[in-house]
Amino acid sequence: MTVTVRSFAKINLGLRIGAARADGFHELRTVYQTIGLHDAIRLSVGRGTGIEIRCDDPRVPRDESNTCHRIVSCALEALRAKGRVVIEIEKRLPVQGGLGGASANAVACLLGLERVLKKTLPAGERLRIAAKVGSDLPLFLIGGTVLGMGRGEQVYPLVDLPSFPCVVVTPEVGVSTPKAFAEWDRRAQDDAARRGRSYTASAPSGGKLTVGDGSDRMDELGRGLSAWLSEPYSSAPHSLVAKRGRAGNPLLRLVRAGIENDFEQVVFPEYPELREGKRALERAGAKYASLSGSGSTLYGLFGSKTAAGRAVVSLRKQGWAARATSTLTRWAYWSRIFDC
Ligand code: C5P
């Protein structure tokens, strides 16, 4: 039996980087949001042993370093199952693009494997395995609007935002996430030196790392997010709340909340064309535009599908690779994941 799974992408609605931790990861706070763009994963289990990965895209590794390989290996063990697993990845999302493509592929493999084997892991065990393979995986076990904490692997479903029209711009360049974090550390160190302060987070080697605690920045995002998500309730008259629930325009509230992605501070100076891409999205009418994760993908949220469609035409004329899609609510994410 072969099963096909849609492996949907995510964007980050704000991302704040905090302290470098003793394990070499960074504390962060972010809101993940699943979107309609996706890869397709076909997975089958036959006689024998081993994991085979097939993919036309030469940038996708086919060995044990592939997240799909790692998660299937962990899941087979946890499910006490045997067999030869063949995974075919139809790549449509950018590689190293900040859309969580490789992480989503891995979660799609886990879900596909369970379906083929007709065995299910407890939800907590799935989350544990996903977090072991990578920080960006667990969000795809939740879908919709998701709060990410810790190194990004601690995930909590938020009240789902309504679906927004969205335009995704995918520049050719790939950004390495570890390098972007390293550049963040370097800047934080320089900043500390300028102010005559020292940062003391300890590295796994026992040496000193460079970044201070940064919790004020993460708290700031936390306050912005809370204000954004609760404003319709907290600022509307009681009768309005009772009648209309989540009243107001969530997009305008998002802009007012001033949510930002810290990676822009290190990635834009390195790749100035990405800053240009964000400006082009804003000029094309985006209510809110940002880098996703560490990039290189940029996205813009629009007030209507027509406005998003017009923006795609205009951006393509300017030479940008732009695609229109929409954000996916949790319900839409789960109802479409196996429907292909
Ligand atoms: O967890 P994942 O494999 O996606 O992380 C890739 C790399 O990105 C890590 O090895 C680490 O260097 C960096 N990272 C980090 N802090 C995070 C997430 C990732 O420093 N919160």
Short mmCIF file of C-alpha atoms and ligand atoms in Angstrom, two decimals:
data_model
loop_
_atom_site.label_atom_id
_atom_site.label_comp_id
_atom_site.label_asym_id
_atom_site.label_seq_id
_atom_site.Cartn_x
_atom_site.Cartn_y
_atom_site.Cartn_z
CA MET A 1 0.00 0.00 0.00
CA THR A 2 1.23 3.51 -0.86
CA VAL A 3 -0.08 6.55 0.94
CA THR A 4 0.23 10.15 -0.28
CA VAL A 5 0.48 12.94 2.26
CA ARG A 6 0.43 16.70 1.68
CA SER A 7 3.28 18.27 3.54
CA PHE A 8 2.11 21.85 4.13
CA ALA A 9 4.50 24.74 4.79
CA LYS A 10 4.51 27.24 7.66
CA ILE A 11 5.31 30.91 8.03
CA ASN A 12 6.34 32.71 11.23
CA LEU A 13 4.12 35.55 12.44
CA GLY A 14 6.85 37.20 14.50
CA LEU A 15 9.97 35.54 15.90
CA ARG A 16 12.12 36.70 18.80
CA ILE A 17 15.51 35.16 19.51
CA GLY A 18 16.55 34.90 23.13
CA ALA A 19 19.49 33.40 24.97
CA ALA A 20 21.95 30.90 23.56
CA ARG A 21 21.54 27.82 25.72
CA ALA A 22 24.02 25.36 27.14
CA ASP A 23 22.99 22.83 24.45
CA GLY A 24 23.90 25.29 21.68
CA PHE A 25 20.29 26.07 20.73
CA HIS A 26 18.62 29.44 21.24
CA GLU A 27 15.51 30.18 23.25
CA LEU A 28 12.87 31.64 21.02
CA ARG A 29 9.23 32.70 20.86
CA THR A 30 7.28 32.61 17.66
CA VAL A 31 3.83 32.08 16.23
CA TYR A 32 3.81 29.48 13.50
CA GLN A 33 1.03 29.54 10.94
CA THR A 34 0.44 26.76 8.41
CA ILE A 35 -0.20 27.80 4.79
CA GLY A 36 -1.57 26.11 1.67
CA LEU A 37 1.71 25.59 -0.24
CA HIS A 38 2.96 22.03 0.09
CA ASP A 39 5.24 19.22 -1.03
CA ALA A 40 3.80 15.74 -1.62
CA ILE A 41 5.15 12.66 0.14
CA ARG A 42 4.44 9.13 -1.09
CA LEU A 43 5.35 6.41 1.35
CA SER A 44 5.12 2.63 1.11
CA VAL A 45 6.25 -0.27 3.28
CA GLY A 46 7.30 -3.57 1.69
CA ARG A 47 9.18 -6.72 2.62
CA GLY A 48 12.76 -6.42 3.82
CA THR A 49 14.49 -3.70 5.76
CA GLY A 50 15.98 -0.23 5.19
CA ILE A 51 14.77 3.22 4.29
CA GLU A 52 15.02 4.49 0.71
CA ILE A 53 14.49 8.14 -0.19
CA ARG A 54 13.72 9.20 -3.74
CA CYS A 55 13.67 12.83 -4.83
CA ASP A 56 14.37 14.56 -8.14
CA ASP A 57 15.80 17.63 -6.41
CA PRO A 58 19.57 17.17 -6.05
CA ARG A 59 19.64 19.52 -3.04
CA VAL A 60 17.62 17.04 -0.96
CA PRO A 61 19.86 14.51 0.84
CA ARG A 62 18.90 10.85 0.41
CA ASP A 63 20.87 9.44 3.33
CA GLU A 64 20.41 9.27 7.12
CA SER A 65 20.85 13.05 7.36
CA ASN A 66 17.42 13.54 5.78
CA THR A 67 14.80 14.38 8.44
CA CYS A 68 12.42 11.87 6.79
CA HIS A 69 14.98 9.09 7.25
CA ARG A 70 15.55 10.04 10.89
CA ILE A 71 11.91 10.21 11.86
CA VAL A 72 10.95 6.97 10.09
CA SER A 73 13.82 5.18 11.80
CA CYS A 74 12.65 6.46 15.24
CA ALA A 75 9.00 5.72 14.48
CA LEU A 76 9.66 2.13 13.30
CA GLU A 77 11.38 1.49 16.59
CA ALA A 78 8.63 3.11 18.65
CA LEU A 79 5.93 1.23 16.72
CA ARG A 80 7.95 -2.02 16.96
CA ALA A 81 7.45 -2.42 13.21
CA LYS A 82 9.70 -3.79 10.46
CA GLY A 83 9.81 -3.47 6.67
CA ARG A 84 11.44 -1.64 3.79
CA VAL A 85 10.18 1.93 3.72
CA VAL A 86 10.28 3.81 0.42
CA ILE A 87 9.73 7.58 0.59
CA GLU A 88 9.23 9.66 -2.52
CA ILE A 89 9.46 13.42 -2.02
CA GLU A 90 7.85 15.63 -4.64
CA LYS A 91 9.56 18.93 -3.89
CA ARG A 92 7.59 22.08 -4.60
CA LEU A 93 8.66 24.14 -1.59
CA PRO A 94 12.05 25.87 -1.53
CA VAL A 95 14.96 24.07 0.15
CA GLN A 96 16.42 26.09 3.10
CA GLY A 97 13.57 28.51 2.54
CA GLY A 98 12.27 29.24 6.06
CA LEU A 99 8.97 27.53 5.26
CA GLY A 100 9.79 24.42 7.31
CA GLY A 101 9.75 22.24 4.17
CA ALA A 102 12.10 19.51 5.42
CA SER A 103 10.41 19.45 8.85
CA ALA A 104 6.94 19.19 7.29
CA ASN A 105 8.20 16.37 5.03
CA ALA A 106 9.32 14.44 8.09
CA VAL A 107 6.00 14.83 9.92
CA ALA A 108 4.16 13.79 6.74
CA CYS A 109 6.33 10.63 6.72
CA LEU A 110 5.42 9.88 10.33
CA LEU A 111 1.70 10.28 9.61
CA GLY A 112 2.00 8.29 6.37
CA LEU A 113 3.90 5.48 8.08
CA GLU A 114 1.26 5.19 10.80
CA ARG A 115 -1.46 5.02 8.17
CA VAL A 116 0.27 2.35 6.06
CA LEU A 117 1.06 0.22 9.10
CA LYS A 118 -2.40 0.85 10.61
CA LYS A 119 -0.72 1.63 13.90
CA THR A 120 -0.78 4.91 15.83
CA LEU A 121 1.60 6.34 18.36
CA PRO A 122 0.15 8.22 21.34
CA ALA A 123 0.05 11.98 20.57
CA GLY A 124 2.66 12.76 23.25
CA GLU A 125 5.03 10.14 21.82
CA ARG A 126 4.66 11.62 18.32
CA LEU A 127 5.56 15.06 19.69
CA ARG A 128 8.57 13.65 21.53
CA ILE A 129 9.93 11.93 18.42
CA ALA A 130 9.28 14.98 16.25
CA ALA A 131 11.12 17.29 18.70
CA LYS A 132 14.08 14.88 18.75
CA VAL A 133 14.46 15.15 14.98
CA GLY A 134 14.23 18.97 14.77
CA SER A 135 12.93 22.13 16.43
CA ASP A 136 10.49 22.93 13.63
CA LEU A 137 8.78 19.53 13.42
CA PRO A 138 6.26 19.46 16.30
CA LEU A 139 4.29 22.43 14.96
CA PHE A 140 3.23 20.26 12.02
CA LEU A 141 1.60 17.83 14.45
CA ILE A 142 -0.71 20.68 15.51
CA GLY A 143 -1.31 22.88 12.44
CA GLY A 144 -3.19 26.18 12.18
CA THR A 145 -1.95 28.96 14.49
CA VAL A 146 0.64 27.60 16.92
CA LEU A 147 2.73 29.20 19.68
CA GLY A 148 6.35 28.01 19.60
CA MET A 149 8.60 28.25 22.67
CA GLY A 150 11.81 26.67 23.95
CA ARG A 151 13.98 26.08 20.89
CA GLY A 152 10.74 26.19 18.87
CA GLU A 153 9.81 22.59 19.64
CA GLN A 154 7.47 23.37 22.55
CA VAL A 155 4.20 23.95 20.76
CA TYR A 156 0.79 25.06 21.94
CA PRO A 157 -2.29 25.42 19.71
CA LEU A 158 -3.52 29.02 19.74
CA VAL A 159 -7.03 30.15 18.94
CA ASP A 160 -7.02 29.69 15.18
CA LEU A 161 -6.77 32.84 13.09
CA PRO A 162 -9.18 33.05 10.15
CA SER A 163 -7.69 32.21 6.75
CA PHE A 164 -5.81 35.16 5.21
CA PRO A 165 -4.85 35.52 1.54
CA CYS A 166 -1.08 35.32 1.45
CA VAL A 167 1.64 35.89 -1.17
CA VAL A 168 4.89 34.00 -0.84
CA VAL A 169 8.06 35.26 -2.53
CA THR A 170 10.83 32.67 -2.89
CA PRO A 171 14.20 34.20 -3.83
CA GLU A 172 16.80 31.84 -5.31
CA VAL A 173 19.17 32.11 -2.36
CA GLY A 174 19.08 29.57 0.50
CA VAL A 175 19.84 30.79 4.06
CA SER A 176 21.49 28.45 6.56
CA THR A 177 19.64 28.63 9.89
CA PRO A 178 22.69 27.72 12.06
CA LYS A 179 24.71 30.43 10.27
CA ALA A 180 21.96 32.98 10.87
CA PHE A 181 21.92 32.10 14.59
CA ALA A 182 25.75 32.34 14.67
CA GLU A 183 25.57 35.81 13.10
CA TRP A 184 22.98 36.79 15.72
CA ASP A 185 25.44 35.68 18.45
CA ARG A 186 28.30 37.59 16.85
CA ARG A 187 26.27 40.80 16.76
CA ALA A 188 25.08 40.35 20.33
CA GLN A 189 28.69 39.91 21.41
CA ASP A 190 29.76 43.09 19.58
CA ASP A 191 26.84 44.94 21.11
CA ALA A 192 27.79 43.73 24.58
CA ALA A 193 31.43 44.74 24.07
CA ARG A 194 30.35 48.23 22.99
CA ARG A 195 28.33 48.61 26.15
CA GLY A 196 31.10 47.21 28.30
CA ARG A 197 29.00 44.24 29.35
CA SER A 198 29.73 40.54 29.03
CA TYR A 199 27.39 37.76 28.16
CA THR A 200 27.73 34.51 29.95
CA ALA A 201 25.55 31.78 28.53
CA SER A 202 27.69 28.66 28.63
CA ALA A 203 28.44 26.59 25.55
CA PRO A 204 28.27 22.77 25.56
CA SER A 205 32.07 22.72 25.54
CA GLY A 206 32.03 24.57 28.86
CA GLY A 207 33.26 27.76 27.18
CA LYS A 208 31.37 30.99 27.08
CA LEU A 209 28.84 31.85 24.44
CA THR A 210 27.95 35.30 23.38
CA VAL A 211 24.31 36.07 23.89
CA GLY A 212 22.64 37.49 26.94
CA ASP A 213 19.34 36.38 28.17
CA GLY A 214 17.18 38.35 25.75
CA SER A 215 14.07 37.51 27.74
CA ASP A 216 12.90 41.15 27.65
CA ARG A 217 12.66 40.86 23.86
CA MET A 218 10.71 37.63 24.08
CA ASP A 219 8.43 39.10 26.76
CA GLU A 220 7.79 42.02 24.43
CA LEU A 221 6.65 39.63 21.69
CA GLY A 222 4.53 37.78 24.25
CA ARG A 223 2.77 41.02 25.22
CA GLY A 224 2.27 42.00 21.57
CA LEU A 225 0.80 38.59 20.78
CA SER A 226 -1.51 38.60 23.78
CA ALA A 227 -2.70 42.09 22.88
CA TRP A 228 -3.23 41.03 19.26
CA LEU A 229 -5.17 37.88 20.05
CA SER A 230 -7.26 39.24 22.92
CA GLU A 231 -7.99 42.79 21.73
CA PRO A 232 -11.41 42.05 20.20
CA TYR A 233 -12.56 40.71 23.55
CA SER A 234 -10.81 43.10 25.87
CA SER A 235 -11.51 46.36 24.06
CA ALA A 236 -15.00 45.76 22.66
CA PRO A 237 -18.11 46.67 24.67
CA HIS A 238 -19.53 43.59 26.42
CA SER A 239 -22.62 43.38 24.25
CA LEU A 240 -20.40 43.36 21.13
CA VAL A 241 -18.22 40.60 22.54
CA ALA A 242 -21.28 38.50 23.24
CA LYS A 243 -22.66 39.02 19.73
CA ARG A 244 -19.57 38.94 17.55
CA GLY A 245 -16.88 37.08 19.42
CA ARG A 246 -13.58 37.74 17.60
CA ALA A 247 -14.60 41.10 16.22
CA GLY A 248 -12.29 43.51 14.39
CA ASN A 249 -9.77 42.98 11.62
CA PRO A 250 -7.07 40.58 12.85
CA LEU A 251 -4.68 41.74 10.11
CA LEU A 252 -4.82 45.36 11.18
CA ARG A 253 -4.41 44.31 14.79
CA LEU A 254 -1.36 42.25 13.83
CA VAL A 255 0.25 45.31 12.24
CA ARG A 256 -0.58 47.41 15.31
CA ALA A 257 0.96 44.79 17.59
CA GLY A 258 4.31 45.51 15.87
CA ILE A 259 5.26 41.85 15.56
CA GLU A 260 8.74 41.37 14.07
CA ASN A 261 11.09 38.62 12.98
CA ASP A 262 14.54 39.06 14.60
CA PHE A 263 16.22 37.13 11.78
CA GLU A 264 15.61 40.12 9.49
CA GLN A 265 18.29 42.00 11.46
CA VAL A 266 20.99 39.50 10.49
CA VAL A 267 19.71 38.14 7.17
CA PHE A 268 18.82 41.44 5.43
CA PRO A 269 22.32 42.97 5.75
CA GLU A 270 23.79 39.74 4.32
CA TYR A 271 21.25 39.45 1.49
CA PRO A 272 20.02 43.00 0.69
CA GLU A 273 17.77 41.66 -2.07
CA LEU A 274 15.59 40.08 0.64
CA ARG A 275 14.94 43.49 2.22
CA GLU A 276 13.99 44.62 -1.28
CA GLY A 277 11.59 41.66 -1.53
CA LYS A 278 9.85 42.70 1.69
CA ARG A 279 9.56 46.29 0.42
CA ALA A 280 8.19 45.02 -2.92
CA LEU A 281 5.48 43.06 -1.05
CA GLU A 282 4.57 46.15 0.97
CA ARG A 283 4.44 48.29 -2.18
CA ALA A 284 2.24 45.63 -3.79
CA GLY A 285 -0.34 46.17 -1.03
CA ALA A 286 0.58 43.69 1.75
CA LYS A 287 -0.96 44.69 5.09
CA TYR A 288 1.89 42.87 6.79
CA ALA A 289 5.10 41.53 5.21
CA SER A 290 7.99 39.64 6.79
CA LEU A 291 10.79 37.16 6.37
CA SER A 292 9.67 33.63 7.31
CA GLY A 293 11.96 31.89 9.81
CA SER A 294 15.56 32.56 8.81
CA GLY A 295 14.44 32.96 5.18
CA SER A 296 14.97 33.32 2.38
CA THR A 297 11.20 33.19 1.85
CA LEU A 298 9.25 36.40 2.35
CA TYR A 299 5.51 36.55 2.72
CA GLY A 300 2.82 39.19 2.68
CA LEU A 301 -0.70 39.00 4.13
CA PHE A 302 -3.42 40.67 2.09
CA GLY A 303 -6.93 41.96 2.75
CA SER A 304 -8.53 39.99 -0.13
CA LYS A 305 -7.80 37.27 -2.70
CA THR A 306 -8.12 39.83 -5.47
CA ALA A 307 -5.49 42.05 -3.85
CA ALA A 308 -3.18 39.03 -3.43
CA GLY A 309 -3.70 38.00 -7.08
CA ARG A 310 -2.90 41.53 -8.29
CA ALA A 311 0.22 41.60 -6.12
CA VAL A 312 1.48 38.33 -7.65
CA VAL A 313 1.11 39.76 -11.17
CA SER A 314 2.92 42.96 -10.21
CA LEU A 315 5.72 41.14 -8.31
CA ARG A 316 6.33 38.71 -11.18
CA LYS A 317 6.62 41.66 -13.59
CA GLN A 318 9.39 42.97 -11.32
CA GLY A 319 11.17 39.59 -11.55
CA TRP A 320 10.17 38.08 -8.18
CA ALA A 321 9.11 34.41 -7.95
CA ALA A 322 5.75 34.99 -6.26
CA ARG A 323 2.86 32.62 -5.51
CA ALA A 324 -0.56 33.27 -4.03
CA THR A 325 -1.90 31.00 -1.33
CA SER A 326 -3.74 31.38 1.96
CA THR A 327 -3.09 30.57 5.59
CA LEU A 328 -4.59 27.25 6.69
CA THR A 329 -6.67 26.91 9.80
CA ARG A 330 -6.11 23.80 11.93
CA TRP A 331 -9.28 22.26 10.56
CA ALA A 332 -8.31 22.93 6.92
CA TYR A 333 -4.80 21.58 7.57
CA TRP A 334 -6.02 18.25 8.95
CA SER A 335 -8.88 17.83 6.51
CA ARG A 336 -6.58 18.26 3.48
CA ILE A 337 -3.48 16.43 4.64
CA PHE A 338 -4.46 12.98 3.26
CA ASP A 339 -6.85 14.21 0.61
CA CYS A 340 -4.65 13.84 -2.51
O1 C5P B 1 16.47 21.83 15.40
P1 C5P B 1 17.05 22.04 14.04
O2 C5P B 1 17.72 20.83 13.50
O3 C5P B 1 16.09 22.64 13.08
O4 C5P B 1 18.18 23.16 14.23
C1 C5P B 1 19.18 23.36 13.28
C2 C5P B 1 20.26 24.21 13.88
O5 C5P B 1 19.79 25.56 14.07
C3 C5P B 1 20.73 23.78 15.26
O6 C5P B 1 21.77 22.84 15.18
C4 C5P B 1 21.21 25.07 15.88
O7 C5P B 1 22.50 25.39 15.41
C5 C5P B 1 20.27 26.10 15.27
N1 C5P B 1 19.13 26.42 16.16
C6 C5P B 1 19.34 27.22 17.27
N2 C5P B 1 18.28 27.54 18.07
C7 C5P B 1 17.04 27.09 17.79
C8 C5P B 1 16.81 26.25 16.68
C9 C5P B 1 17.88 25.94 15.88
O8 C5P B 1 20.46 27.67 17.54
N3 C5P B 1 16.02 27.44 18.58
#
